[in-house]
Amino acid sequence: MDVDAPFRDTSVGDPLLDGLDGQEVLNERALSKLRWRCRRGLLENDLFIQRFFERHETRLTVSHARGLYALMDLSDNDLLDLLLQRKELPDANTPQEARQVLTMLRH
């Protein structure tokens, strides 16, 4: 998926989380599935994601999961460009959750 293309409108990415309040903290199983989905082909992306989980794992919510699932739909190169701030997310059709998680991943 190209960074400039609109994000697809999907559920959370984990059927167990569909319909839950975005502020609800992820349970252990949902967190494990999210970690598995976040595995990438580029080491550089994995390092950003690993650091993200080390910092935020205990506080991740359904909203954060939605944002991560949206970002994980990107190709490895597009994701790396976003993480390194070579590109920015397009304004149109970008979920707010993805913007929030991208900011967390960058810091």
mmCIF file of N, CA, C and O in Angstrom:
data_model
loop_
_atom_site.group_PDB
_atom_site.id
_atom_site.type_symbol
_atom_site.label_atom_id
_atom_site.label_comp_id
_atom_site.label_asym_id
_atom_site.label_seq_id
_atom_site.Cartn_x
_atom_site.Cartn_y
_atom_site.Cartn_z
ATOM 1 N N MET A 1 0.853 -1.175 0.000
ATOM 2 C CA MET A 1 0.000 0.000 0.000
ATOM 3 C C MET A 1 0.895 1.234 0.000
ATOM 4 O O MET A 1 1.821 1.343 0.765
ATOM 5 N N ASP A 2 0.621 2.126 -0.855
ATOM 6 C CA ASP A 2 1.373 3.365 -0.957
ATOM 7 C C ASP A 2 0.946 4.317 0.154
ATOM 8 O O ASP A 2 -0.222 4.392 0.488
ATOM 9 N N VAL A 3 1.914 5.047 0.714
ATOM 10 C CA VAL A 3 1.631 5.982 1.805
ATOM 11 C C VAL A 3 0.592 7.014 1.393
ATOM 12 O O VAL A 3 -0.225 7.441 2.190
ATOM 13 N N ASP A 4 0.607 7.424 0.147
ATOM 14 C CA ASP A 4 -0.319 8.449 -0.310
ATOM 15 C C ASP A 4 -1.712 7.896 -0.610
ATOM 16 O O ASP A 4 -2.649 8.653 -0.777
ATOM 17 N N ALA A 5 -1.833 6.580 -0.680
ATOM 18 C CA ALA A 5 -3.142 5.971 -0.929
ATOM 19 C C ALA A 5 -3.951 5.982 0.359
ATOM 20 O O ALA A 5 -3.398 5.944 1.453
ATOM 21 N N PRO A 6 -5.271 6.009 0.241
ATOM 22 C CA PRO A 6 -6.102 6.015 1.458
ATOM 23 C C PRO A 6 -6.002 4.688 2.197
ATOM 24 O O PRO A 6 -5.785 3.639 1.599
ATOM 25 N N PHE A 7 -6.133 4.751 3.506
ATOM 26 C CA PHE A 7 -6.156 3.546 4.321
ATOM 27 C C PHE A 7 -7.473 2.850 4.074
ATOM 28 O O PHE A 7 -8.501 3.476 3.881
ATOM 29 N N ARG A 8 -7.432 1.543 4.118
ATOM 30 C CA ARG A 8 -8.678 0.806 3.942
ATOM 31 C C ARG A 8 -9.479 0.874 5.237
ATOM 32 O O ARG A 8 -8.915 0.920 6.323
ATOM 33 N N ASP A 9 -10.769 0.885 5.098
ATOM 34 C CA ASP A 9 -11.660 0.961 6.252
ATOM 35 C C ASP A 9 -11.950 -0.462 6.722
ATOM 36 O O ASP A 9 -12.701 -1.188 6.097
ATOM 37 N N THR A 10 -11.301 -0.868 7.786
ATOM 38 C CA THR A 10 -11.460 -2.229 8.276
ATOM 39 C C THR A 10 -11.815 -2.200 9.743
ATOM 40 O O THR A 10 -11.804 -1.177 10.397
ATOM 41 N N SER A 11 -12.075 -3.382 10.261
ATOM 42 C CA SER A 11 -12.253 -3.507 11.698
ATOM 43 C C SER A 11 -10.882 -3.377 12.339
ATOM 44 O O SER A 11 -9.894 -3.111 11.672
ATOM 45 N N VAL A 12 -10.798 -3.629 13.604
ATOM 46 C CA VAL A 12 -9.553 -3.479 14.350
ATOM 47 C C VAL A 12 -8.438 -4.326 13.761
ATOM 48 O O VAL A 12 -7.284 -3.989 13.856
ATOM 49 N N GLY A 13 -8.752 -5.425 13.116
ATOM 50 C CA GLY A 13 -7.737 -6.330 12.633
ATOM 51 C C GLY A 13 -7.718 -7.605 13.454
ATOM 52 O O GLY A 13 -7.085 -8.579 13.104
ATOM 53 N N ASP A 14 -8.414 -7.594 14.550
ATOM 54 C CA ASP A 14 -8.543 -8.744 15.434
ATOM 55 C C ASP A 14 -10.022 -8.859 15.783
ATOM 56 O O ASP A 14 -10.557 -8.010 16.476
ATOM 57 N N PRO A 15 -10.693 -9.905 15.295
ATOM 58 C CA PRO A 15 -12.133 -10.026 15.546
ATOM 59 C C PRO A 15 -12.503 -9.993 17.027
ATOM 60 O O PRO A 15 -13.617 -9.611 17.375
ATOM 61 N N LEU A 16 -11.594 -10.377 17.897
ATOM 62 C CA LEU A 16 -11.884 -10.349 19.331
ATOM 63 C C LEU A 16 -12.055 -8.924 19.854
ATOM 64 O O LEU A 16 -12.630 -8.719 20.920
ATOM 65 N N LEU A 17 -11.560 -7.939 19.109
ATOM 66 C CA LEU A 17 -11.611 -6.556 19.562
ATOM 67 C C LEU A 17 -12.727 -5.744 18.895
ATOM 68 O O LEU A 17 -12.981 -4.614 19.295
ATOM 69 N N ASP A 18 -13.361 -6.316 17.890
ATOM 70 C CA ASP A 18 -14.422 -5.594 17.190
ATOM 71 C C ASP A 18 -15.516 -5.171 18.162
ATOM 72 O O ASP A 18 -15.953 -5.939 19.009
ATOM 73 N N GLY A 19 -15.925 -3.928 18.041
ATOM 74 C CA GLY A 19 -17.019 -3.418 18.846
ATOM 75 C C GLY A 19 -16.626 -2.954 20.240
ATOM 76 O O GLY A 19 -17.471 -2.470 20.978
ATOM 77 N N LEU A 20 -15.364 -3.099 20.614
ATOM 78 C CA LEU A 20 -14.934 -2.663 21.944
ATOM 79 C C LEU A 20 -14.658 -1.169 21.960
ATOM 80 O O LEU A 20 -14.316 -0.573 20.941
ATOM 81 N N ASP A 21 -14.773 -0.579 23.118
ATOM 82 C CA ASP A 21 -14.451 0.827 23.317
ATOM 83 C C ASP A 21 -12.961 1.044 23.057
ATOM 84 O O ASP A 21 -12.121 0.257 23.509
ATOM 85 N N GLY A 22 -12.629 2.101 22.346
ATOM 86 C CA GLY A 22 -11.246 2.393 21.997
ATOM 87 C C GLY A 22 -10.335 2.620 23.184
ATOM 88 O O GLY A 22 -9.127 2.441 23.089
ATOM 89 N N GLN A 23 -10.892 3.000 24.331
ATOM 90 C CA GLN A 23 -10.076 3.285 25.510
ATOM 91 C C GLN A 23 -9.801 2.045 26.359
ATOM 92 O O GLN A 23 -9.038 2.111 27.319
ATOM 93 N N GLU A 24 -10.409 0.931 25.989
ATOM 94 C CA GLU A 24 -10.217 -0.302 26.750
ATOM 95 C C GLU A 24 -8.790 -0.824 26.552
ATOM 96 O O GLU A 24 -8.281 -0.893 25.437
ATOM 97 N N VAL A 25 -8.146 -1.191 27.650
ATOM 98 C CA VAL A 25 -6.770 -1.702 27.603
ATOM 99 C C VAL A 25 -6.783 -3.106 27.007
ATOM 100 O O VAL A 25 -7.679 -3.902 27.276
ATOM 101 N N LEU A 26 -5.786 -3.398 26.184
ATOM 102 C CA LEU A 26 -5.701 -4.702 25.539
ATOM 103 C C LEU A 26 -5.422 -5.799 26.557
ATOM 104 O O LEU A 26 -4.596 -5.629 27.447
ATOM 105 N N ASN A 27 -6.095 -6.933 26.371
ATOM 106 C CA ASN A 27 -5.791 -8.076 27.223
ATOM 107 C C ASN A 27 -4.561 -8.799 26.675
ATOM 108 O O ASN A 27 -4.063 -8.470 25.592
ATOM 109 N N GLU A 28 -4.083 -9.772 27.406
ATOM 110 C CA GLU A 28 -2.835 -10.455 27.050
ATOM 111 C C GLU A 28 -2.917 -11.131 25.677
ATOM 112 O O GLU A 28 -1.975 -11.071 24.889
ATOM 113 N N ARG A 29 -4.036 -11.766 25.403
ATOM 114 C CA ARG A 29 -4.184 -12.461 24.117
ATOM 115 C C ARG A 29 -4.193 -11.477 22.947
ATOM 116 O O ARG A 29 -3.533 -11.695 21.929
ATOM 117 N N ALA A 30 -4.944 -10.396 23.080
ATOM 118 C CA ALA A 30 -5.005 -9.388 22.021
ATOM 119 C C ALA A 30 -3.632 -8.751 21.809
ATOM 120 O O ALA A 30 -3.232 -8.487 20.672
ATOM 121 N N LEU A 31 -2.916 -8.517 22.884
ATOM 122 C CA LEU A 31 -1.581 -7.941 22.793
ATOM 123 C C LEU A 31 -0.625 -8.898 22.074
ATOM 124 O O LEU A 31 0.177 -8.479 21.236
ATOM 125 N N SER A 32 -0.725 -10.183 22.373
ATOM 126 C CA SER A 32 0.114 -11.184 21.723
ATOM 127 C C SER A 32 -0.161 -11.229 20.218
ATOM 128 O O SER A 32 0.770 -11.284 19.407
ATOM 129 N N LYS A 33 -1.435 -11.182 19.827
ATOM 130 C CA LYS A 33 -1.796 -11.183 18.414
ATOM 131 C C LYS A 33 -1.285 -9.916 17.723
ATOM 132 O O LYS A 33 -0.819 -9.965 16.587
ATOM 133 N N LEU A 34 -1.368 -8.801 18.425
ATOM 134 C CA LEU A 34 -0.888 -7.540 17.864
ATOM 135 C C LEU A 34 0.620 -7.584 17.653
ATOM 136 O O LEU A 34 1.119 -7.176 16.609
ATOM 137 N N ARG A 35 1.352 -8.085 18.625
ATOM 138 C CA ARG A 35 2.808 -8.213 18.485
ATOM 139 C C ARG A 35 3.154 -9.072 17.272
ATOM 140 O O ARG A 35 4.052 -8.752 16.512
ATOM 141 N N TRP A 36 2.434 -10.180 17.107
ATOM 142 C CA TRP A 36 2.684 -11.082 15.986
ATOM 143 C C TRP A 36 2.441 -10.359 14.662
ATOM 144 O O TRP A 36 3.231 -10.471 13.726
ATOM 145 N N ARG A 37 1.355 -9.589 14.582
ATOM 146 C CA ARG A 37 1.011 -8.871 13.353
ATOM 147 C C ARG A 37 2.032 -7.773 13.036
ATOM 148 O O ARG A 37 2.216 -7.406 11.881
ATOM 149 N N CYS A 38 2.723 -7.281 14.027
ATOM 150 C CA CYS A 38 3.658 -6.169 13.842
ATOM 151 C C CYS A 38 5.052 -6.622 13.414
ATOM 152 O O CYS A 38 5.920 -5.780 13.197
ATOM 153 N N ARG A 39 5.269 -7.905 13.277
ATOM 154 C CA ARG A 39 6.576 -8.366 12.812
ATOM 155 C C ARG A 39 6.775 -7.914 11.380
ATOM 156 O O ARG A 39 5.874 -8.016 10.553
ATOM 157 N N ARG A 40 7.944 -7.382 11.078
ATOM 158 C CA ARG A 40 8.210 -6.802 9.766
ATOM 159 C C ARG A 40 9.402 -7.471 9.096
ATOM 160 O O ARG A 40 10.170 -8.184 9.729
ATOM 161 N N GLY A 41 9.582 -7.176 7.814
ATOM 162 C CA GLY A 41 10.691 -7.733 7.046
ATOM 163 C C GLY A 41 11.962 -6.922 7.152
ATOM 164 O O GLY A 41 13.044 -7.444 6.897
ATOM 165 N N LEU A 42 11.858 -5.664 7.513
ATOM 166 C CA LEU A 42 13.040 -4.806 7.657
ATOM 167 C C LEU A 42 13.413 -4.669 9.127
ATOM 168 O O LEU A 42 12.570 -4.329 9.955
ATOM 169 N N LEU A 43 14.654 -4.920 9.426
ATOM 170 C CA LEU A 43 15.144 -4.822 10.797
ATOM 171 C C LEU A 43 14.879 -3.440 11.379
ATOM 172 O O LEU A 43 14.512 -3.308 12.542
ATOM 173 N N GLU A 44 15.059 -2.406 10.573
ATOM 174 C CA GLU A 44 14.874 -1.042 11.057
ATOM 175 C C GLU A 44 13.445 -0.843 11.588
ATOM 176 O O GLU A 44 13.253 -0.231 12.634
ATOM 177 N N ASN A 45 12.456 -1.346 10.855
ATOM 178 C CA ASN A 45 11.070 -1.245 11.327
ATOM 179 C C ASN A 45 10.884 -2.029 12.615
ATOM 180 O O ASN A 45 10.224 -1.564 13.544
ATOM 181 N N ASP A 46 11.444 -3.228 12.659
ATOM 182 C CA ASP A 46 11.331 -4.053 13.865
ATOM 183 C C ASP A 46 11.916 -3.350 15.086
ATOM 184 O O ASP A 46 11.391 -3.480 16.186
ATOM 185 N N LEU A 47 12.989 -2.606 14.900
ATOM 186 C CA LEU A 47 13.603 -1.894 16.030
ATOM 187 C C LEU A 47 12.687 -0.794 16.552
ATOM 188 O O LEU A 47 12.544 -0.626 17.767
ATOM 189 N N PHE A 48 12.061 -0.052 15.655
ATOM 190 C CA PHE A 48 11.094 0.969 16.078
ATOM 191 C C PHE A 48 9.939 0.312 16.823
ATOM 192 O O PHE A 48 9.509 0.796 17.873
ATOM 193 N N ILE A 49 9.422 -0.778 16.272
ATOM 194 C CA ILE A 49 8.264 -1.446 16.860
ATOM 195 C C ILE A 49 8.622 -2.076 18.203
ATOM 196 O O ILE A 49 7.846 -1.994 19.161
ATOM 197 N N GLN A 50 9.801 -2.674 18.292
ATOM 198 C CA GLN A 50 10.250 -3.267 19.560
ATOM 199 C C GLN A 50 10.329 -2.208 20.651
ATOM 200 O O GLN A 50 9.861 -2.409 21.770
ATOM 201 N N ARG A 51 10.901 -1.073 20.321
ATOM 202 C CA ARG A 51 11.011 0.023 21.289
ATOM 203 C C ARG A 51 9.620 0.528 21.701
ATOM 204 O O ARG A 51 9.379 0.813 22.870
ATOM 205 N N PHE A 52 8.717 0.605 20.733
ATOM 206 C CA PHE A 52 7.341 1.016 21.009
ATOM 207 C C PHE A 52 6.708 0.089 22.044
ATOM 208 O O PHE A 52 6.127 0.543 23.023
ATOM 209 N N PHE A 53 6.817 -1.218 21.830
ATOM 210 C CA PHE A 53 6.227 -2.171 22.768
ATOM 211 C C PHE A 53 6.906 -2.114 24.133
ATOM 212 O O PHE A 53 6.249 -2.223 25.165
ATOM 213 N N GLU A 54 8.215 -1.941 24.165
ATOM 214 C CA GLU A 54 8.918 -1.842 25.451
ATOM 215 C C GLU A 54 8.414 -0.655 26.264
ATOM 216 O O GLU A 54 8.290 -0.730 27.481
ATOM 217 N N ARG A 55 8.125 0.442 25.589
ATOM 218 C CA ARG A 55 7.691 1.655 26.284
ATOM 219 C C ARG A 55 6.210 1.661 26.647
ATOM 220 O O ARG A 55 5.817 2.229 27.650
ATOM 221 N N HIS A 56 5.374 1.093 25.781
ATOM 222 C CA HIS A 56 3.928 1.305 25.894
ATOM 223 C C HIS A 56 3.094 0.053 26.110
ATOM 224 O O HIS A 56 1.873 0.162 26.254
ATOM 225 N N GLU A 57 3.712 -1.107 26.138
ATOM 226 C CA GLU A 57 2.973 -2.368 26.153
ATOM 227 C C GLU A 57 1.884 -2.443 27.225
ATOM 228 O O GLU A 57 0.764 -2.875 26.956
ATOM 229 N N THR A 58 2.176 -2.012 28.413
ATOM 230 C CA THR A 58 1.218 -2.152 29.519
ATOM 231 C C THR A 58 0.044 -1.184 29.425
ATOM 232 O O THR A 58 -0.956 -1.366 30.124
ATOM 233 N N ARG A 59 0.146 -0.163 28.565
ATOM 234 C CA ARG A 59 -0.902 0.847 28.453
ATOM 235 C C ARG A 59 -1.618 0.845 27.106
ATOM 236 O O ARG A 59 -2.423 1.735 26.835
ATOM 237 N N LEU A 60 -1.331 -0.121 26.244
ATOM 238 C CA LEU A 60 -1.926 -0.107 24.915
ATOM 239 C C LEU A 60 -3.420 -0.386 24.969
ATOM 240 O O LEU A 60 -3.875 -1.269 25.680
ATOM 241 N N THR A 61 -4.151 0.389 24.197
ATOM 242 C CA THR A 61 -5.608 0.284 24.164
ATOM 243 C C THR A 61 -6.081 -0.253 22.812
ATOM 244 O O THR A 61 -5.289 -0.391 21.870
ATOM 245 N N VAL A 62 -7.374 -0.490 22.721
ATOM 246 C CA VAL A 62 -7.978 -0.912 21.459
ATOM 247 C C VAL A 62 -7.728 0.147 20.386
ATOM 248 O O VAL A 62 -7.436 -0.169 19.232
ATOM 249 N N SER A 63 -7.779 1.402 20.748
ATOM 250 C CA SER A 63 -7.506 2.492 19.816
ATOM 251 C C SER A 63 -6.079 2.410 19.273
ATOM 252 O O SER A 63 -5.837 2.583 18.076
ATOM 253 N N HIS A 64 -5.121 2.138 20.150
ATOM 254 C CA HIS A 64 -3.739 1.967 19.697
ATOM 255 C C HIS A 64 -3.624 0.781 18.749
ATOM 256 O O HIS A 64 -2.895 0.847 17.751
ATOM 257 N N ALA A 65 -4.330 -0.296 19.064
ATOM 258 C CA ALA A 65 -4.300 -1.482 18.197
ATOM 259 C C ALA A 65 -4.840 -1.132 16.814
ATOM 260 O O ALA A 65 -4.268 -1.537 15.800
ATOM 261 N N ARG A 66 -5.917 -0.356 16.768
ATOM 262 C CA ARG A 66 -6.464 0.058 15.472
ATOM 263 C C ARG A 66 -5.418 0.825 14.663
ATOM 264 O O ARG A 66 -5.256 0.614 13.472
ATOM 265 N N GLY A 67 -4.729 1.727 15.331
ATOM 266 C CA GLY A 67 -3.690 2.498 14.658
ATOM 267 C C GLY A 67 -2.546 1.636 14.164
ATOM 268 O O GLY A 67 -2.068 1.804 13.037
ATOM 269 N N LEU A 68 -2.105 0.700 14.992
ATOM 270 C CA LEU A 68 -1.015 -0.191 14.582
ATOM 271 C C LEU A 68 -1.441 -1.078 13.419
ATOM 272 O O LEU A 68 -0.671 -1.271 12.471
ATOM 273 N N TYR A 69 -2.646 -1.640 13.486
ATOM 274 C CA TYR A 69 -3.113 -2.475 12.389
ATOM 275 C C TYR A 69 -3.162 -1.674 11.087
ATOM 276 O O TYR A 69 -2.798 -2.180 10.027
ATOM 277 N N ALA A 70 -3.589 -0.430 11.142
ATOM 278 C CA ALA A 70 -3.621 0.402 9.934
ATOM 279 C C ALA A 70 -2.211 0.629 9.398
ATOM 280 O O ALA A 70 -1.969 0.512 8.195
ATOM 281 N N LEU A 71 -1.262 0.932 10.274
ATOM 282 C CA LEU A 71 0.116 1.156 9.835
ATOM 283 C C LEU A 71 0.757 -0.121 9.304
ATOM 284 O O LEU A 71 1.574 -0.074 8.381
ATOM 285 N N MET A 72 0.392 -1.266 9.858
ATOM 286 C CA MET A 72 0.977 -2.525 9.408
ATOM 287 C C MET A 72 0.487 -2.932 8.025
ATOM 288 O O MET A 72 1.067 -3.805 7.389
ATOM 289 N N ASP A 73 -0.550 -2.270 7.515
ATOM 290 C CA ASP A 73 -1.002 -2.516 6.145
ATOM 291 C C ASP A 73 -0.065 -1.884 5.117
ATOM 292 O O ASP A 73 -0.147 -2.190 3.935
ATOM 293 N N LEU A 74 0.815 -0.997 5.564
ATOM 294 C CA LEU A 74 1.770 -0.345 4.668
ATOM 295 C C LEU A 74 2.905 -1.305 4.319
ATOM 296 O O LEU A 74 3.220 -2.219 5.078
ATOM 297 N N SER A 75 3.541 -1.055 3.202
ATOM 298 C CA SER A 75 4.732 -1.830 2.854
ATOM 299 C C SER A 75 5.860 -1.466 3.819
ATOM 300 O O SER A 75 5.823 -0.411 4.470
ATOM 301 N N ASP A 76 6.849 -2.315 3.901
ATOM 302 C CA ASP A 76 7.979 -2.048 4.798
ATOM 303 C C ASP A 76 8.663 -0.730 4.472
ATOM 304 O O ASP A 76 9.001 0.042 5.367
ATOM 305 N N ASN A 77 8.888 -0.466 3.195
ATOM 306 C CA ASN A 77 9.576 0.773 2.817
ATOM 307 C C ASN A 77 8.745 2.015 3.125
ATOM 308 O O ASN A 77 9.281 3.028 3.580
ATOM 309 N N ASP A 78 7.436 1.947 2.882
ATOM 310 C CA ASP A 78 6.569 3.085 3.207
ATOM 311 C C ASP A 78 6.534 3.328 4.711
ATOM 312 O O ASP A 78 6.581 4.475 5.158
ATOM 313 N N LEU A 79 6.457 2.249 5.485
ATOM 314 C CA LEU A 79 6.454 2.392 6.939
ATOM 315 C C LEU A 79 7.762 3.009 7.422
ATOM 316 O O LEU A 79 7.756 3.921 8.245
ATOM 317 N N LEU A 80 8.875 2.551 6.893
ATOM 318 C CA LEU A 80 10.162 3.107 7.302
ATOM 319 C C LEU A 80 10.252 4.586 6.948
ATOM 320 O O LEU A 80 10.752 5.388 7.749
ATOM 321 N N ASP A 81 9.779 4.962 5.769
ATOM 322 C CA ASP A 81 9.781 6.381 5.392
ATOM 323 C C ASP A 81 8.983 7.226 6.387
ATOM 324 O O ASP A 81 9.384 8.332 6.737
ATOM 325 N N LEU A 82 7.866 6.697 6.855
ATOM 326 C CA LEU A 82 7.067 7.414 7.852
ATOM 327 C C LEU A 82 7.810 7.499 9.185
ATOM 328 O O LEU A 82 7.841 8.560 9.815
ATOM 329 N N LEU A 83 8.398 6.393 9.603
ATOM 330 C CA LEU A 83 9.089 6.369 10.894
ATOM 331 C C LEU A 83 10.288 7.311 10.906
ATOM 332 O O LEU A 83 10.591 7.935 11.919
ATOM 333 N N LEU A 84 10.972 7.413 9.768
ATOM 334 C CA LEU A 84 12.142 8.294 9.667
ATOM 335 C C LEU A 84 11.765 9.714 9.264
ATOM 336 O O LEU A 84 12.628 10.549 9.032
ATOM 337 N N GLN A 85 10.477 9.968 9.144
ATOM 338 C CA GLN A 85 9.926 11.276 8.798
ATOM 339 C C GLN A 85 10.371 11.755 7.425
ATOM 340 O O GLN A 85 10.496 12.947 7.182
ATOM 341 N N ARG A 86 10.615 10.824 6.521
ATOM 342 C CA ARG A 86 10.887 11.174 5.131
ATOM 343 C C ARG A 86 9.594 11.525 4.410
ATOM 344 O O ARG A 86 9.606 12.240 3.411
ATOM 345 N N LYS A 87 8.487 10.944 4.905
ATOM 346 C CA LYS A 87 7.147 11.198 4.377
ATOM 347 C C LYS A 87 6.220 11.411 5.550
ATOM 348 O O LYS A 87 6.526 11.031 6.680
ATOM 349 N N GLU A 88 5.077 11.995 5.258
ATOM 350 C CA GLU A 88 4.028 12.177 6.263
ATOM 351 C C GLU A 88 2.774 11.460 5.795
ATOM 352 O O GLU A 88 2.592 11.228 4.596
ATOM 353 N N LEU A 89 1.918 11.128 6.730
ATOM 354 C CA LEU A 89 0.645 10.506 6.386
ATOM 355 C C LEU A 89 -0.224 11.515 5.648
ATOM 356 O O LEU A 89 -0.234 12.696 5.998
ATOM 357 N N PRO A 90 -0.948 11.061 4.644
ATOM 358 C CA PRO A 90 -1.870 11.990 3.963
ATOM 359 C C PRO A 90 -2.997 12.394 4.911
ATOM 360 O O PRO A 90 -3.380 11.628 5.792
ATOM 361 N N ASP A 91 -3.479 13.608 4.753
ATOM 362 C CA ASP A 91 -4.544 14.105 5.623
ATOM 363 C C ASP A 91 -5.850 13.364 5.406
ATOM 364 O O ASP A 91 -6.545 13.029 6.351
ATOM 365 N N ALA A 92 -6.194 13.121 4.176
ATOM 366 C CA ALA A 92 -7.479 12.487 3.868
ATOM 367 C C ALA A 92 -7.421 10.978 4.127
ATOM 368 O O ALA A 92 -6.438 10.316 3.811
ATOM 369 N N ASN A 93 -8.456 10.473 4.723
ATOM 370 C CA ASN A 93 -8.645 9.032 4.916
ATOM 371 C C ASN A 93 -7.615 8.364 5.825
ATOM 372 O O ASN A 93 -7.458 7.156 5.785
ATOM 373 N N THR A 94 -6.893 9.124 6.616
ATOM 374 C CA THR A 94 -5.952 8.531 7.554
ATOM 375 C C THR A 94 -6.599 8.505 8.928
ATOM 376 O O THR A 94 -6.959 9.550 9.463
ATOM 377 N N PRO A 95 -6.754 7.306 9.488
ATOM 378 C CA PRO A 95 -7.372 7.222 10.819
ATOM 379 C C PRO A 95 -6.556 7.993 11.864
ATOM 380 O O PRO A 95 -5.319 7.961 11.853
ATOM 381 N N GLN A 96 -7.259 8.674 12.748
ATOM 382 C CA GLN A 96 -6.598 9.416 13.823
ATOM 383 C C GLN A 96 -5.742 8.489 14.679
ATOM 384 O O GLN A 96 -4.678 8.868 15.146
ATOM 385 N N GLU A 97 -6.212 7.257 14.867
ATOM 386 C CA GLU A 97 -5.452 6.291 15.662
ATOM 387 C C GLU A 97 -4.080 6.023 15.045
ATOM 388 O O GLU A 97 -3.089 5.883 15.743
ATOM 389 N N ALA A 98 -4.032 5.958 13.707
ATOM 390 C CA ALA A 98 -2.754 5.717 13.020
ATOM 391 C C ALA A 98 -1.810 6.893 13.247
ATOM 392 O O ALA A 98 -0.608 6.706 13.461
ATOM 393 N N ARG A 99 -2.328 8.105 13.222
ATOM 394 C CA ARG A 99 -1.485 9.288 13.471
ATOM 395 C C ARG A 99 -0.924 9.271 14.890
ATOM 396 O O ARG A 99 0.249 9.564 15.108
ATOM 397 N N GLN A 100 -1.771 8.925 15.845
ATOM 398 C CA GLN A 100 -1.330 8.894 17.236
ATOM 399 C C GLN A 100 -0.241 7.835 17.437
ATOM 400 O O GLN A 100 0.776 8.098 18.077
ATOM 401 N N VAL A 101 -0.459 6.649 16.885
ATOM 402 C CA VAL A 101 0.527 5.570 17.059
ATOM 403 C C VAL A 101 1.825 5.910 16.327
ATOM 404 O O VAL A 101 2.907 5.638 16.828
ATOM 405 N N LEU A 102 1.739 6.531 15.167
ATOM 406 C CA LEU A 102 2.943 6.934 14.440
ATOM 407 C C LEU A 102 3.776 7.890 15.292
ATOM 408 O O LEU A 102 5.003 7.757 15.377
ATOM 409 N N THR A 103 3.130 8.830 15.934
ATOM 410 C CA THR A 103 3.842 9.750 16.824
ATOM 411 C C THR A 103 4.517 8.984 17.960
ATOM 412 O O THR A 103 5.673 9.257 18.304
ATOM 413 N N MET A 104 3.813 8.010 18.531
ATOM 414 C CA MET A 104 4.395 7.197 19.613
ATOM 415 C C MET A 104 5.572 6.373 19.095
ATOM 416 O O MET A 104 6.572 6.215 19.800
ATOM 417 N N LEU A 105 5.467 5.848 17.894
ATOM 418 C CA LEU A 105 6.557 5.051 17.329
ATOM 419 C C LEU A 105 7.805 5.887 17.068
ATOM 420 O O LEU A 105 8.921 5.416 17.220
ATOM 421 N N ARG A 106 7.600 7.133 16.671
ATOM 422 C CA ARG A 106 8.730 8.016 16.338
ATOM 423 C C ARG A 106 9.486 8.491 17.567
ATOM 424 O O ARG A 106 10.629 8.909 17.479
ATOM 425 N N HIS A 107 8.867 8.486 18.732
ATOM 426 C CA HIS A 107 9.512 9.034 19.936
ATOM 427 C C HIS A 107 9.899 7.973 20.915
ATOM 428 O O HIS A 107 9.531 6.937 21.030
#
